[in-house]
Amino acid sequence: AASVTDCCDCRGGSAASEATDRRADPQRLVIGTWNAEWLYDGECDPSMSPWAAGSSDCAGLQSGLNKCDAAGAAAHLERVARHMRSFDADVLHVTEVESCDVLAACAAILNANASQGGGGGESRRGKESCRVMKERGVSRRRR
């Protein structure tokens, strides 16, 4: 069983931000969970990663969206960010994420798209909301 053992701030800072409640309805809290299917960067990934060199088992390959390489992992990251924008969750638990750096890259895509009009404006939760709980002991291994 997985246990939540570590928390990191994806902004890279150690100073805590002021806690504010930005929900439109403070009486309602929406919590979501989503499996992002190997949200890795495709660089120096372990052999079990679908983005590792020589793989033929990655998201988007069968539909012709990308290859199983670093460029394919970047395309997958873009698609994940686009889907995340559509979720209306106050808290979103994302599984199968390689690291805080990859999640921060996803947040950067979300914020860039918002500032360019690609998502209807910045999330009501704000840029500082990228906080992740990392799960230990859970991995999917290829056989």
mmCIF file of C-alpha atoms in Angstrom:
data_model
loop_
_atom_site.group_PDB
_atom_site.id
_atom_site.type_symbol
_atom_site.label_atom_id
_atom_site.label_comp_id
_atom_site.label_asym_id
_atom_site.label_seq_id
_atom_site.Cartn_x
_atom_site.Cartn_y
_atom_site.Cartn_z
ATOM 1 C CA ALA A 1 0.000 0.000 0.000
ATOM 2 C CA ALA A 2 1.162 3.507 -0.790
ATOM 3 C CA SER A 3 1.756 5.977 1.941
ATOM 4 C CA VAL A 4 1.939 9.728 1.603
ATOM 5 C CA THR A 5 5.328 10.501 3.052
ATOM 6 C CA ASP A 6 6.731 13.572 1.382
ATOM 7 C CA CYS A 7 5.529 16.994 0.353
ATOM 8 C CA CYS A 8 7.350 19.431 -1.826
ATOM 9 C CA ASP A 9 6.640 22.927 -3.047
ATOM 10 C CA CYS A 10 6.850 22.904 -6.840
ATOM 11 C CA ARG A 11 7.778 26.582 -6.936
ATOM 12 C CA GLY A 12 11.196 25.659 -5.592
ATOM 13 C CA GLY A 13 11.010 27.978 -2.601
ATOM 14 C CA SER A 14 11.017 27.022 1.008
ATOM 15 C CA ALA A 15 8.958 29.951 2.284
ATOM 16 C CA ALA A 16 5.297 29.169 2.811
ATOM 17 C CA SER A 17 2.750 31.342 1.057
ATOM 18 C CA GLU A 18 -0.150 32.895 2.894
ATOM 19 C CA ALA A 19 -3.084 30.501 3.013
ATOM 20 C CA THR A 20 -6.159 31.968 1.369
ATOM 21 C CA ASP A 21 -9.422 30.403 0.325
ATOM 22 C CA ARG A 22 -10.090 31.310 -3.316
ATOM 23 C CA ARG A 23 -13.121 29.075 -3.812
ATOM 24 C CA ALA A 24 -16.188 30.757 -5.282
ATOM 25 C CA ASP A 25 -18.325 28.915 -2.720
ATOM 26 C CA PRO A 26 -16.490 28.364 0.589
ATOM 27 C CA GLN A 27 -19.178 25.838 1.574
ATOM 28 C CA ARG A 28 -18.170 23.545 -1.299
ATOM 29 C CA LEU A 29 -14.843 21.698 -1.690
ATOM 30 C CA VAL A 30 -14.258 19.627 -4.814
ATOM 31 C CA ILE A 31 -11.462 17.053 -4.641
ATOM 32 C CA GLY A 32 -10.414 15.150 -7.737
ATOM 33 C CA THR A 33 -7.900 12.483 -8.641
ATOM 34 C CA TRP A 34 -6.448 11.747 -12.046
ATOM 35 C CA ASN A 35 -3.954 9.239 -13.430
ATOM 36 C CA ALA A 36 -1.838 11.256 -15.883
ATOM 37 C CA GLU A 37 -0.327 8.042 -17.333
ATOM 38 C CA TRP A 38 3.433 8.333 -16.967
ATOM 39 C CA LEU A 39 3.826 12.111 -16.791
ATOM 40 C CA TYR A 40 7.600 11.952 -17.283
ATOM 41 C CA ASP A 41 9.945 14.240 -19.216
ATOM 42 C CA GLY A 42 11.375 11.469 -21.412
ATOM 43 C CA GLU A 43 14.955 12.311 -20.464
ATOM 44 C CA CYS A 44 17.111 9.737 -18.657
ATOM 45 C CA ASP A 45 13.981 7.805 -17.725
ATOM 46 C CA PRO A 46 14.257 4.315 -16.208
ATOM 47 C CA SER A 47 13.806 1.374 -18.573
ATOM 48 C CA MET A 48 10.295 0.728 -17.217
ATOM 49 C CA SER A 49 9.162 4.165 -18.454
ATOM 50 C CA PRO A 50 7.198 4.152 -21.698
ATOM 51 C CA TRP A 51 9.275 7.189 -22.716
ATOM 52 C CA ALA A 52 12.606 5.310 -22.406
ATOM 53 C CA ALA A 53 14.625 4.722 -25.554
ATOM 54 C CA GLY A 54 13.222 1.948 -27.712
ATOM 55 C CA SER A 55 9.807 1.833 -26.050
ATOM 56 C CA SER A 56 6.645 1.191 -28.047
ATOM 57 C CA ASP A 57 4.109 1.530 -25.234
ATOM 58 C CA CYS A 58 3.452 5.230 -24.560
ATOM 59 C CA ALA A 59 0.372 7.426 -24.466
ATOM 60 C CA GLY A 60 -0.397 8.810 -27.914
ATOM 61 C CA LEU A 61 1.580 6.288 -29.960
ATOM 62 C CA GLN A 62 -1.330 4.088 -31.089
ATOM 63 C CA SER A 63 -3.364 7.134 -32.173
ATOM 64 C CA GLY A 64 -0.410 8.642 -34.059
ATOM 65 C CA LEU A 65 -0.104 11.693 -31.807
ATOM 66 C CA ASN A 66 3.566 11.168 -30.950
ATOM 67 C CA LYS A 67 6.499 8.765 -30.711
ATOM 68 C CA CYS A 68 7.831 7.241 -27.495
ATOM 69 C CA ASP A 69 10.697 9.678 -26.935
ATOM 70 C CA ALA A 70 11.387 13.000 -25.169
ATOM 71 C CA ALA A 71 9.419 14.931 -27.808
ATOM 72 C CA GLY A 72 6.501 12.532 -27.333
ATOM 73 C CA ALA A 73 6.698 13.007 -23.555
ATOM 74 C CA ALA A 74 6.565 16.791 -24.090
ATOM 75 C CA ALA A 75 3.500 16.392 -26.333
ATOM 76 C CA HIS A 76 1.875 14.220 -23.651
ATOM 77 C CA LEU A 77 2.637 16.917 -21.057
ATOM 78 C CA GLU A 78 0.882 19.514 -23.247
ATOM 79 C CA ARG A 79 -2.191 17.273 -23.572
ATOM 80 C CA VAL A 80 -2.253 16.603 -19.821
ATOM 81 C CA ALA A 81 -2.084 20.353 -19.102
ATOM 82 C CA ARG A 82 -4.959 20.991 -21.530
ATOM 83 C CA HIS A 83 -7.087 18.353 -19.796
ATOM 84 C CA MET A 84 -6.182 19.628 -16.319
ATOM 85 C CA ARG A 85 -7.492 23.071 -17.267
ATOM 86 C CA SER A 86 -10.934 21.547 -17.851
ATOM 87 C CA PHE A 87 -11.178 20.042 -14.356
ATOM 88 C CA ASP A 88 -13.139 22.099 -11.855
ATOM 89 C CA ALA A 89 -11.465 20.736 -8.741
ATOM 90 C CA ASP A 90 -10.219 22.763 -5.787
ATOM 91 C CA VAL A 91 -7.699 20.008 -5.016
ATOM 92 C CA LEU A 92 -6.418 17.686 -7.730
ATOM 93 C CA HIS A 93 -4.341 14.614 -6.859
ATOM 94 C CA VAL A 94 -2.336 13.590 -9.926
ATOM 95 C CA THR A 95 -0.737 10.134 -10.020
ATOM 96 C CA GLU A 96 2.102 8.773 -12.146
ATOM 97 C CA VAL A 97 4.119 12.005 -12.108
ATOM 98 C CA GLU A 98 7.907 11.669 -12.330
ATOM 99 C CA SER A 99 8.860 14.643 -10.158
ATOM 100 C CA CYS A 100 8.001 18.095 -8.893
ATOM 101 C CA ASP A 101 9.919 19.486 -11.880
ATOM 102 C CA VAL A 102 7.562 17.755 -14.315
ATOM 103 C CA LEU A 103 4.508 18.912 -12.377
ATOM 104 C CA ALA A 104 5.943 22.450 -12.298
ATOM 105 C CA ALA A 105 6.397 22.256 -16.095
ATOM 106 C CA CYS A 106 2.737 21.292 -16.364
ATOM 107 C CA ALA A 107 1.777 24.275 -14.170
ATOM 108 C CA ALA A 108 3.940 26.556 -16.352
ATOM 109 C CA ILE A 109 2.063 25.359 -19.456
ATOM 110 C CA LEU A 110 -1.263 25.984 -17.719
ATOM 111 C CA ASN A 111 -0.219 29.487 -16.671
ATOM 112 C CA ALA A 112 1.280 30.327 -20.092
ATOM 113 C CA ASN A 113 -1.880 29.177 -21.852
ATOM 114 C CA ALA A 114 -3.989 31.237 -19.448
ATOM 115 C CA SER A 115 -1.927 34.396 -20.015
ATOM 116 C CA GLN A 116 -2.190 33.895 -23.801
ATOM 117 C CA GLY A 117 -5.949 33.448 -23.662
ATOM 118 C CA GLY A 118 -5.734 29.673 -24.049
ATOM 119 C CA GLY A 119 -7.782 28.801 -21.042
ATOM 120 C CA GLY A 120 -10.122 31.608 -20.197
ATOM 121 C CA GLY A 121 -7.725 33.363 -17.826
ATOM 122 C CA GLU A 122 -5.610 32.271 -14.927
ATOM 123 C CA SER A 123 -7.051 29.597 -12.723
ATOM 124 C CA ARG A 124 -9.091 30.996 -9.859
ATOM 125 C CA ARG A 125 -6.760 29.095 -7.590
ATOM 126 C CA GLY A 126 -3.739 31.161 -8.702
ATOM 127 C CA LYS A 127 -0.231 30.362 -9.833
ATOM 128 C CA GLU A 128 0.994 29.513 -6.359
ATOM 129 C CA SER A 129 -1.324 26.532 -6.058
ATOM 130 C CA CYS A 130 1.126 23.981 -7.451
ATOM 131 C CA ARG A 131 1.654 21.792 -4.412
ATOM 132 C CA VAL A 132 2.089 18.062 -4.667
ATOM 133 C CA MET A 133 2.049 15.110 -2.340
ATOM 134 C CA LYS A 134 4.375 12.410 -3.608
ATOM 135 C CA GLU A 135 3.452 8.783 -3.137
ATOM 136 C CA ARG A 136 6.159 6.290 -2.286
ATOM 137 C CA GLY A 137 6.089 2.607 -3.065
ATOM 138 C CA VAL A 138 3.774 2.709 -6.068
ATOM 139 C CA SER A 139 5.153 1.871 -9.481
ATOM 140 C CA ARG A 140 3.979 0.172 -12.620
ATOM 141 C CA ARG A 141 6.485 -2.267 -14.016
ATOM 142 C CA ARG A 142 6.574 -3.638 -17.512
ATOM 143 C CA ARG A 143 6.773 -7.365 -17.973
#
